[in-house]
Structures are given as C-alpha cells and as structure tokens.
Amino acid sequence: MTPFMESQIEQVGCGIQDLPLELLLTIFDFAVEVTVDVQLYDFFDVAHNTYRALRDVCPHWRTIVESSPAATWYNNVLLSKQAVKSSLHWTEKSDWVRDYLALSGDAPLNVYLAFTGVTLYLEHVCDEAHRWHTATIVGSPRGAVDYFNMLQTTPAALTDLVLVFEPGFSDSTSILELLRYCPSLQTLRLEAKEVITFSTRDTWLWMVEPSWYPDGVTLPCLTYLYIGECNWLMDTGIERILRLPALKTLRCCSFSIPRERAQARCLVNIVGVLAEHVKDLDALDFEYEFGVKFL
C-alpha cells in the first residue's frame, strides 16, 4: 500500500484499516479510474473521489463483508446509483470469492448475483446454493438459470428472493425454472425496472403455455409476493402456472397502463387466477398501485 493510500485511509478515520486490501484497492480504482456505464450518471469529481469514496463506500461494503459473501464485490463497486468496473483480474476476483466462501464454513449465505455479463467466479457462489438464505439477482433471469443448471445442489433452503430485471417475455420461462429450485421461498419480489410492451399479435408468441407445466410450479411456503409490473406478468401468463397455497400478502404495481384498465385486468387475471390455489382467501391481503414507478 502506498503512503498516499495510507494517508487517505487515516484521514477517513472510520475504522476501515481491517478491510481486505483487495477491497481497498478496488475502491482506489473507483477513485482514480472511473469507467462510466452509459446508463449511469452523476459521478463524483475526480478531485474529490478518493476521500469521498473511502468515506461513503467503505461503511456500505463493511456491512456486506460482515453479512454476506457477495459474488460481485470486485465486478462493480456500487455507490448509490453509480457503478464502476474494478481493474482486478478475474482470476484474482475468483480466488478471493472462493477463499471467502471456504472460510465462511457452513454458515447461511445472503448473496447478491449480477448476471449482466460473463463473470466466471459466480460459479463458486452457485456451488454453495444449498447454503443460500436470501438472494438478490440482478439482470436477465436467463443468466441465473444457466448457472443453476450447472449446480449439483439447489437452493432448497432459500427463503427470500428478489429479482431485479428489465422484463422481456423471453425471461418468463427462466423465472419459472428458477423458482422450481426454491421450494422453501417465503418472500418473492419481482422488481421490474421498466416494461417492454408488444402488440397483442406478438404477445401470445411469448406466453407460457400451461401444458409446459402440467402440475404448475408450487411454492408451498410463500406468504408474500410483490409484482413490480403486473401488465408484463399477465402478458406472459406466469400467474397461471404459479401455485401459492400459503399466500398471505399480494402487492401489485404497474406504471405502463391506464388505471382503469390496470385495475380490471389485475383483479381478474392476477388475483383471480392466483386465488384459485390459495387455501385461506379470507386471510389474503391485496394491494395495488398504478401509474407509479417503484424503482
């Protein structure tokens, strides 16, 4: 570590000296070499990057280091809505993630997976899927399914799953394939960042056919379901496949269609269909928001 880095760390004074050196080096990469994603803006001025990055990023990453071996620590350093690429070689990232997972023993894992590109070290985290407790998956669910198909073990103990993706109809079967591996799920959030709309003529080509899942996809423990874009969900037909007998809370949101049409379609096509398989309808709590973009 250079004298400059040591002086900057000392100035911050927030107890970051014990963080992994690789993490600090990544933060300095963030401070000195900014690579801007075309969709991300408002980066800090380079002159203020080093101190501010250490001050603001380290507490966030300390929380992650202490609670969850995330697979994307060295792929992206996240700060609010900003992200930069780490210059560490993928083999260094892979070795670090592998070693961290080994040191964590059999402890439950809270994982964050970003399937936005080829990141080979995600395989290490997927190999430990039997230890997953909570998971957040960002990007195309197809990427997640590709990795899940490699697994010898499945996330049978996973209780909370968040999917953050830009919904396209080709992702619908991937989501169902993913959910088939998660029989212990209690909470599921489909966080749609934006919706892709198609004409009625095109839509049916992408709908999930019930005949593909003659017995449906049952999540016997799921009590909470949040749908970030109900219009997309209905057009894919996923709600006709899901079986949620223990469902207690259903939250629906749509920002792509008018309120009147959304209310009618949501009540009939989502609540009505899902409710057919809910054991205790009197206990089902349903709320909907339309014309509001949650993310």
mmCIF file of C-alpha atoms in Angstrom:
data_model
loop_
_atom_site.group_PDB
_atom_site.id
_atom_site.type_symbol
_atom_site.label_atom_id
_atom_site.label_comp_id
_atom_site.label_asym_id
_atom_site.label_seq_id
_atom_site.Cartn_x
_atom_site.Cartn_y
_atom_site.Cartn_z
ATOM 1 C CA MET A 1 0.000 0.000 0.000
ATOM 2 C CA THR A 2 1.416 3.382 -0.984
ATOM 3 C CA PRO A 3 1.975 6.241 1.504
ATOM 4 C CA PHE A 4 -0.770 8.169 -0.302
ATOM 5 C CA MET A 5 -3.265 5.375 0.255
ATOM 6 C CA GLU A 6 -2.251 5.053 3.893
ATOM 7 C CA SER A 7 -2.693 8.791 4.455
ATOM 8 C CA GLN A 8 -6.130 8.773 2.828
ATOM 9 C CA ILE A 9 -7.279 5.830 4.924
ATOM 10 C CA GLU A 10 -6.028 7.547 8.062
ATOM 11 C CA GLN A 11 -7.917 10.740 7.161
ATOM 12 C CA VAL A 12 -11.214 8.914 6.835
ATOM 13 C CA GLY A 13 -10.964 7.614 10.378
ATOM 14 C CA CYS A 14 -13.934 5.256 10.142
ATOM 15 C CA GLY A 15 -12.158 2.056 11.152
ATOM 16 C CA ILE A 16 -11.537 0.704 7.693
ATOM 17 C CA GLN A 17 -7.955 -0.426 8.182
ATOM 18 C CA ASP A 18 -9.023 -4.018 8.756
ATOM 19 C CA LEU A 19 -10.955 -4.298 5.496
ATOM 20 C CA PRO A 20 -9.361 -6.593 2.895
ATOM 21 C CA LEU A 21 -6.574 -4.915 0.966
ATOM 22 C CA GLU A 22 -8.170 -6.084 -2.285
ATOM 23 C CA LEU A 23 -11.316 -4.201 -1.389
ATOM 24 C CA LEU A 24 -9.406 -1.020 -0.589
ATOM 25 C CA LEU A 25 -7.518 -1.308 -3.866
ATOM 26 C CA THR A 26 -10.823 -1.680 -5.679
ATOM 27 C CA ILE A 27 -12.098 1.467 -4.002
ATOM 28 C CA PHE A 28 -8.984 3.311 -5.100
ATOM 29 C CA ASP A 29 -9.614 2.069 -8.618
ATOM 30 C CA PHE A 30 -13.020 3.661 -8.259
ATOM 31 C CA ALA A 31 -11.462 6.890 -7.085
ATOM 32 C CA VAL A 32 -8.807 7.170 -9.759
ATOM 33 C CA GLU A 33 -10.090 5.345 -12.827
ATOM 34 C CA VAL A 34 -13.774 5.924 -13.433
ATOM 35 C CA THR A 35 -15.436 3.871 -16.141
ATOM 36 C CA VAL A 36 -18.926 5.166 -16.766
ATOM 37 C CA ASP A 37 -21.757 2.900 -17.745
ATOM 38 C CA VAL A 38 -23.889 4.543 -20.418
ATOM 39 C CA GLN A 39 -26.931 4.369 -18.147
ATOM 40 C CA LEU A 40 -25.235 5.710 -15.018
ATOM 41 C CA TYR A 41 -24.502 9.346 -14.365
ATOM 42 C CA ASP A 42 -23.505 11.843 -11.648
ATOM 43 C CA PHE A 43 -20.083 10.511 -10.783
ATOM 44 C CA PHE A 44 -18.035 12.359 -8.221
ATOM 45 C CA ASP A 45 -15.499 14.867 -9.435
ATOM 46 C CA VAL A 46 -12.128 13.096 -9.680
ATOM 47 C CA ALA A 47 -10.531 15.608 -7.329
ATOM 48 C CA HIS A 48 -12.864 14.519 -4.524
ATOM 49 C CA ASN A 49 -13.104 10.844 -5.388
ATOM 50 C CA THR A 50 -10.557 9.270 -3.077
ATOM 51 C CA TYR A 51 -11.667 10.639 0.258
ATOM 52 C CA ARG A 52 -15.347 10.534 -0.578
ATOM 53 C CA ALA A 53 -15.158 7.013 -1.956
ATOM 54 C CA LEU A 54 -13.475 5.756 1.197
ATOM 55 C CA ARG A 55 -15.841 7.639 3.461
ATOM 56 C CA ASP A 56 -19.059 6.653 1.677
ATOM 57 C CA VAL A 57 -18.288 3.283 0.142
ATOM 58 C CA CYS A 58 -16.467 1.560 2.990
ATOM 59 C CA PRO A 59 -19.339 1.539 5.511
ATOM 60 C CA HIS A 60 -21.587 0.032 2.843
ATOM 61 C CA TRP A 61 -19.067 -2.649 1.934
ATOM 62 C CA ARG A 62 -18.273 -3.332 5.585
ATOM 63 C CA THR A 63 -21.907 -4.343 6.041
ATOM 64 C CA ILE A 64 -21.645 -6.699 3.089
ATOM 65 C CA VAL A 65 -18.324 -8.127 4.229
ATOM 66 C CA GLU A 66 -19.774 -8.890 7.648
ATOM 67 C CA SER A 67 -23.090 -10.308 6.491
ATOM 68 C CA SER A 68 -22.885 -11.808 3.024
ATOM 69 C CA PRO A 69 -20.190 -13.065 0.673
ATOM 70 C CA ALA A 70 -21.496 -11.361 -2.440
ATOM 71 C CA ALA A 71 -20.286 -12.609 -5.781
ATOM 72 C CA THR A 72 -19.951 -9.174 -7.321
ATOM 73 C CA TRP A 73 -17.731 -7.306 -4.861
ATOM 74 C CA TYR A 74 -14.981 -6.925 -7.431
ATOM 75 C CA ASN A 75 -17.093 -6.706 -10.540
ATOM 76 C CA ASN A 76 -18.828 -3.493 -9.544
ATOM 77 C CA VAL A 77 -18.250 -1.093 -6.696
ATOM 78 C CA LEU A 78 -21.730 0.228 -6.042
ATOM 79 C CA LEU A 79 -22.383 3.645 -4.605
ATOM 80 C CA SER A 80 -25.976 4.857 -4.736
ATOM 81 C CA LYS A 81 -26.827 4.703 -8.463
ATOM 82 C CA GLN A 82 -23.195 4.752 -9.540
ATOM 83 C CA ALA A 83 -21.065 1.818 -10.573
ATOM 84 C CA VAL A 84 -17.519 1.398 -11.791
ATOM 85 C CA LYS A 85 -15.577 -1.595 -13.007
ATOM 86 C CA SER A 86 -12.753 -2.995 -10.950
ATOM 87 C CA SER A 87 -9.423 -3.415 -12.725
ATOM 88 C CA LEU A 88 -8.541 -6.548 -10.760
ATOM 89 C CA HIS A 89 -8.103 -9.585 -12.986
ATOM 90 C CA TRP A 90 -10.982 -12.058 -12.935
ATOM 91 C CA THR A 91 -8.718 -14.777 -11.545
ATOM 92 C CA GLU A 92 -7.970 -12.586 -8.513
ATOM 93 C CA LYS A 93 -11.678 -11.978 -8.038
ATOM 94 C CA SER A 94 -12.416 -15.671 -8.405
ATOM 95 C CA ASP A 95 -9.719 -16.704 -5.914
ATOM 96 C CA TRP A 96 -10.891 -14.155 -3.368
ATOM 97 C CA VAL A 97 -14.551 -15.194 -3.586
ATOM 98 C CA ARG A 98 -13.622 -18.886 -3.410
ATOM 99 C CA ASP A 99 -11.412 -18.374 -0.360
ATOM 100 C CA TYR A 100 -14.023 -16.247 1.403
ATOM 101 C CA LEU A 101 -16.688 -18.877 0.864
ATOM 102 C CA ALA A 102 -14.365 -21.568 2.207
ATOM 103 C CA LEU A 103 -13.651 -19.537 5.338
ATOM 104 C CA SER A 104 -17.363 -18.999 5.963
ATOM 105 C CA GLY A 105 -17.854 -22.711 6.581
ATOM 106 C CA ASP A 106 -21.467 -23.869 6.552
ATOM 107 C CA ALA A 107 -22.960 -20.534 7.578
ATOM 108 C CA PRO A 108 -26.118 -19.429 5.730
ATOM 109 C CA LEU A 109 -25.342 -17.118 2.811
ATOM 110 C CA ASN A 110 -27.022 -13.867 1.799
ATOM 111 C CA VAL A 111 -25.941 -13.490 -1.805
ATOM 112 C CA TYR A 112 -26.061 -10.779 -4.450
ATOM 113 C CA LEU A 113 -25.636 -12.019 -8.019
ATOM 114 C CA ALA A 114 -25.411 -9.749 -11.063
ATOM 115 C CA PHE A 115 -25.907 -11.737 -14.250
ATOM 116 C CA THR A 116 -25.027 -8.843 -16.521
ATOM 117 C CA GLY A 117 -22.056 -10.444 -18.227
ATOM 118 C CA VAL A 118 -19.604 -13.330 -18.094
ATOM 119 C CA THR A 119 -18.311 -13.433 -14.528
ATOM 120 C CA LEU A 120 -16.809 -16.866 -14.073
ATOM 121 C CA TYR A 121 -16.383 -16.607 -10.315
ATOM 122 C CA LEU A 122 -20.160 -16.649 -9.836
ATOM 123 C CA GLU A 123 -19.835 -20.403 -10.185
ATOM 124 C CA HIS A 124 -18.216 -20.556 -6.741
ATOM 125 C CA VAL A 125 -21.268 -18.932 -5.166
ATOM 126 C CA CYS A 126 -23.684 -21.091 -7.136
ATOM 127 C CA ASP A 127 -21.813 -24.189 -5.972
ATOM 128 C CA GLU A 128 -22.814 -23.198 -2.429
ATOM 129 C CA ALA A 129 -26.501 -22.797 -3.305
ATOM 130 C CA HIS A 130 -27.534 -25.256 -0.598
ATOM 131 C CA ARG A 131 -26.396 -22.620 1.951
ATOM 132 C CA TRP A 132 -28.325 -19.707 0.445
ATOM 133 C CA HIS A 133 -30.671 -17.965 2.860
ATOM 134 C CA THR A 134 -31.535 -14.812 0.898
ATOM 135 C CA ALA A 135 -30.659 -13.888 -2.683
ATOM 136 C CA THR A 136 -30.869 -10.818 -4.894
ATOM 137 C CA ILE A 137 -30.427 -11.478 -8.610
ATOM 138 C CA VAL A 138 -29.893 -8.521 -10.926
ATOM 139 C CA GLY A 139 -30.042 -8.805 -14.692
ATOM 140 C CA SER A 140 -31.567 -11.359 -17.005
ATOM 141 C CA PRO A 141 -33.022 -14.369 -15.178
ATOM 142 C CA ARG A 142 -31.803 -16.417 -18.131
ATOM 143 C CA GLY A 143 -28.261 -15.895 -16.870
ATOM 144 C CA ALA A 144 -29.269 -17.158 -13.464
ATOM 145 C CA VAL A 145 -30.901 -20.247 -14.910
ATOM 146 C CA ASP A 146 -27.787 -21.009 -16.953
ATOM 147 C CA TYR A 147 -25.806 -21.117 -13.722
ATOM 148 C CA PHE A 148 -28.450 -23.024 -11.829
ATOM 149 C CA ASN A 149 -28.339 -25.726 -14.481
ATOM 150 C CA MET A 150 -24.679 -26.249 -13.568
ATOM 151 C CA LEU A 151 -25.451 -26.925 -9.928
ATOM 152 C CA GLN A 152 -25.097 -30.228 -8.152
ATOM 153 C CA THR A 153 -27.024 -28.708 -5.248
ATOM 154 C CA THR A 154 -30.101 -26.488 -5.299
ATOM 155 C CA PRO A 155 -31.120 -23.545 -3.081
ATOM 156 C CA ALA A 156 -33.644 -25.625 -1.189
ATOM 157 C CA ALA A 157 -33.158 -23.514 1.967
ATOM 158 C CA LEU A 158 -33.612 -20.145 0.206
ATOM 159 C CA THR A 159 -36.370 -18.170 1.938
ATOM 160 C CA ASP A 160 -36.226 -14.702 0.339
ATOM 161 C CA LEU A 161 -35.632 -13.966 -3.349
ATOM 162 C CA VAL A 162 -35.517 -10.618 -5.146
ATOM 163 C CA LEU A 163 -35.305 -10.456 -8.956
ATOM 164 C CA VAL A 164 -34.361 -7.052 -10.383
ATOM 165 C CA PHE A 165 -34.594 -7.162 -14.157
ATOM 166 C CA GLU A 166 -35.848 -5.430 -17.277
ATOM 167 C CA PRO A 167 -38.780 -7.657 -18.156
ATOM 168 C CA GLY A 168 -38.826 -9.254 -21.563
ATOM 169 C CA PHE A 169 -41.137 -12.100 -22.421
ATOM 170 C CA SER A 170 -38.251 -14.477 -23.055
ATOM 171 C CA ASP A 171 -37.441 -14.312 -19.332
ATOM 172 C CA SER A 172 -40.767 -15.752 -18.226
ATOM 173 C CA THR A 173 -39.878 -19.439 -18.507
ATOM 174 C CA SER A 174 -36.473 -18.730 -16.964
ATOM 175 C CA ILE A 175 -38.171 -17.285 -13.884
ATOM 176 C CA LEU A 176 -40.364 -20.353 -13.553
ATOM 177 C CA GLU A 177 -37.355 -22.642 -13.974
ATOM 178 C CA LEU A 178 -35.565 -20.684 -11.267
ATOM 179 C CA LEU A 179 -38.499 -20.898 -8.860
ATOM 180 C CA ARG A 180 -38.674 -24.659 -9.263
ATOM 181 C CA TYR A 181 -35.387 -24.864 -7.351
ATOM 182 C CA CYS A 182 -36.705 -22.838 -4.401
ATOM 183 C CA PRO A 183 -39.382 -24.826 -2.525
ATOM 184 C CA SER A 184 -38.698 -23.024 0.786
ATOM 185 C CA LEU A 185 -39.326 -19.499 -0.520
ATOM 186 C CA GLN A 186 -41.358 -17.346 1.835
ATOM 187 C CA THR A 187 -40.914 -13.965 0.112
ATOM 188 C CA LEU A 188 -40.660 -13.241 -3.624
ATOM 189 C CA ARG A 189 -40.195 -9.788 -5.147
ATOM 190 C CA LEU A 190 -40.246 -9.280 -8.922
ATOM 191 C CA GLU A 191 -38.709 -5.802 -9.150
ATOM 192 C CA ALA A 192 -39.303 -4.649 -12.723
ATOM 193 C CA LYS A 193 -37.060 -1.741 -13.702
ATOM 194 C CA GLU A 194 -39.067 -0.999 -16.832
ATOM 195 C CA VAL A 195 -41.583 -2.772 -19.016
ATOM 196 C CA ILE A 196 -41.279 -3.857 -22.637
ATOM 197 C CA THR A 197 -44.615 -3.688 -24.409
ATOM 198 C CA PHE A 198 -45.623 -5.594 -27.508
ATOM 199 C CA SER A 199 -48.713 -5.717 -29.657
ATOM 200 C CA THR A 200 -51.346 -8.335 -28.935
ATOM 201 C CA ARG A 201 -50.293 -10.184 -32.083
ATOM 202 C CA ASP A 202 -46.722 -10.521 -30.810
ATOM 203 C CA THR A 203 -47.557 -11.149 -27.166
ATOM 204 C CA TRP A 204 -49.109 -14.583 -27.495
ATOM 205 C CA LEU A 205 -45.917 -15.924 -29.070
ATOM 206 C CA TRP A 206 -44.131 -15.403 -25.753
ATOM 207 C CA MET A 207 -46.800 -16.612 -23.348
ATOM 208 C CA VAL A 208 -46.039 -19.564 -21.106
ATOM 209 C CA GLU A 209 -48.222 -22.500 -22.036
ATOM 210 C CA PRO A 210 -49.815 -24.306 -19.071
ATOM 211 C CA SER A 211 -49.123 -27.575 -20.893
ATOM 212 C CA TRP A 212 -45.403 -26.982 -20.313
ATOM 213 C CA TYR A 213 -46.052 -27.225 -16.571
ATOM 214 C CA PRO A 214 -48.976 -29.639 -16.222
ATOM 215 C CA ASP A 215 -48.633 -29.654 -12.427
ATOM 216 C CA GLY A 216 -47.767 -25.955 -12.196
ATOM 217 C CA VAL A 217 -44.904 -24.562 -10.126
ATOM 218 C CA THR A 218 -45.788 -24.802 -6.433
ATOM 219 C CA LEU A 219 -44.176 -22.669 -3.728
ATOM 220 C CA PRO A 220 -45.779 -24.179 -0.621
ATOM 221 C CA CYS A 221 -44.177 -21.777 1.891
ATOM 222 C CA LEU A 222 -44.563 -18.480 0.002
ATOM 223 C CA THR A 223 -46.582 -15.951 2.002
ATOM 224 C CA TYR A 224 -45.527 -12.655 0.336
ATOM 225 C CA LEU A 225 -45.498 -11.797 -3.379
ATOM 226 C CA TYR A 226 -44.614 -8.395 -4.849
ATOM 227 C CA ILE A 227 -45.107 -7.812 -8.585
ATOM 228 C CA GLY A 228 -43.343 -4.722 -9.902
ATOM 229 C CA GLU A 229 -45.086 -4.741 -13.297
ATOM 230 C CA CYS A 230 -48.352 -6.652 -13.366
ATOM 231 C CA ASN A 231 -49.019 -5.875 -17.044
ATOM 232 C CA TRP A 232 -45.914 -7.801 -18.075
ATOM 233 C CA LEU A 233 -46.720 -10.672 -15.723
ATOM 234 C CA MET A 234 -50.205 -11.084 -17.145
ATOM 235 C CA ASP A 235 -48.991 -10.996 -20.735
ATOM 236 C CA THR A 236 -46.523 -13.809 -20.029
ATOM 237 C CA GLY A 237 -49.098 -15.964 -18.275
ATOM 238 C CA ILE A 238 -46.863 -16.774 -15.301
ATOM 239 C CA GLU A 239 -49.736 -16.288 -12.884
ATOM 240 C CA ARG A 240 -51.498 -19.274 -14.468
ATOM 241 C CA ILE A 241 -48.551 -21.531 -13.602
ATOM 242 C CA LEU A 242 -47.780 -20.456 -10.031
ATOM 243 C CA ARG A 243 -49.377 -22.336 -7.138
ATOM 244 C CA LEU A 244 -49.163 -20.360 -3.891
ATOM 245 C CA PRO A 245 -51.369 -22.124 -1.335
ATOM 246 C CA ALA A 246 -49.963 -20.254 1.710
ATOM 247 C CA LEU A 247 -50.071 -16.741 0.177
ATOM 248 C CA LYS A 248 -50.993 -14.054 2.719
ATOM 249 C CA THR A 249 -49.908 -10.789 1.068
ATOM 250 C CA LEU A 250 -50.032 -9.756 -2.606
ATOM 251 C CA ARG A 251 -48.706 -6.386 -3.805
ATOM 252 C CA CYS A 252 -49.179 -5.370 -7.447
ATOM 253 C CA CYS A 253 -47.741 -2.358 -9.262
ATOM 254 C CA SER A 254 -47.967 -1.107 -12.841
ATOM 255 C CA PHE A 255 -46.715 2.074 -14.446
ATOM 256 C CA SER A 256 -47.288 1.150 -18.096
ATOM 257 C CA ILE A 257 -51.076 1.084 -18.459
ATOM 258 C CA PRO A 258 -54.021 3.349 -17.501
ATOM 259 C CA ARG A 259 -55.530 2.976 -14.058
ATOM 260 C CA GLU A 260 -58.969 1.738 -15.153
ATOM 261 C CA ARG A 261 -57.652 -0.972 -17.456
ATOM 262 C CA ALA A 262 -54.972 -1.993 -14.988
ATOM 263 C CA GLN A 263 -57.418 -2.384 -12.120
ATOM 264 C CA ALA A 264 -59.734 -4.632 -14.086
ATOM 265 C CA ARG A 265 -57.002 -6.782 -15.610
ATOM 266 C CA CYS A 266 -55.130 -7.086 -12.328
ATOM 267 C CA LEU A 267 -58.173 -8.162 -10.344
ATOM 268 C CA VAL A 268 -59.296 -10.695 -12.923
ATOM 269 C CA ASN A 269 -56.051 -12.027 -14.343
ATOM 270 C CA ILE A 270 -53.706 -11.969 -11.363
ATOM 271 C CA VAL A 271 -55.693 -12.013 -8.160
ATOM 272 C CA GLY A 272 -58.445 -14.189 -9.579
ATOM 273 C CA VAL A 273 -56.107 -16.780 -11.043
ATOM 274 C CA LEU A 274 -53.680 -16.909 -8.123
ATOM 275 C CA ALA A 275 -56.546 -17.049 -5.639
ATOM 276 C CA GLU A 276 -57.760 -20.323 -7.121
ATOM 277 C CA HIS A 277 -54.883 -22.057 -5.354
ATOM 278 C CA VAL A 278 -54.799 -20.041 -2.097
ATOM 279 C CA LYS A 279 -56.097 -22.082 0.816
ATOM 280 C CA ASP A 280 -57.241 -19.212 3.058
ATOM 281 C CA LEU A 281 -58.760 -16.499 0.858
ATOM 282 C CA ASP A 282 -60.129 -14.603 3.848
ATOM 283 C CA ALA A 283 -56.586 -14.023 5.091
ATOM 284 C CA LEU A 284 -55.259 -12.759 1.731
ATOM 285 C CA ASP A 285 -54.187 -9.097 1.871
ATOM 286 C CA PHE A 286 -54.168 -7.478 -1.588
ATOM 287 C CA GLU A 287 -52.922 -4.008 -2.509
ATOM 288 C CA TYR A 288 -52.246 -2.402 -5.881
ATOM 289 C CA GLU A 289 -50.587 0.765 -7.154
ATOM 290 C CA PHE A 290 -50.922 2.016 -10.721
ATOM 291 C CA GLY A 291 -49.201 4.824 -12.548
ATOM 292 C CA VAL A 292 -46.317 4.689 -10.040
ATOM 293 C CA LYS A 293 -42.816 3.554 -10.903
ATOM 294 C CA PHE A 294 -41.423 1.897 -7.771
ATOM 295 C CA LEU A 295 -37.795 1.688 -8.939
#
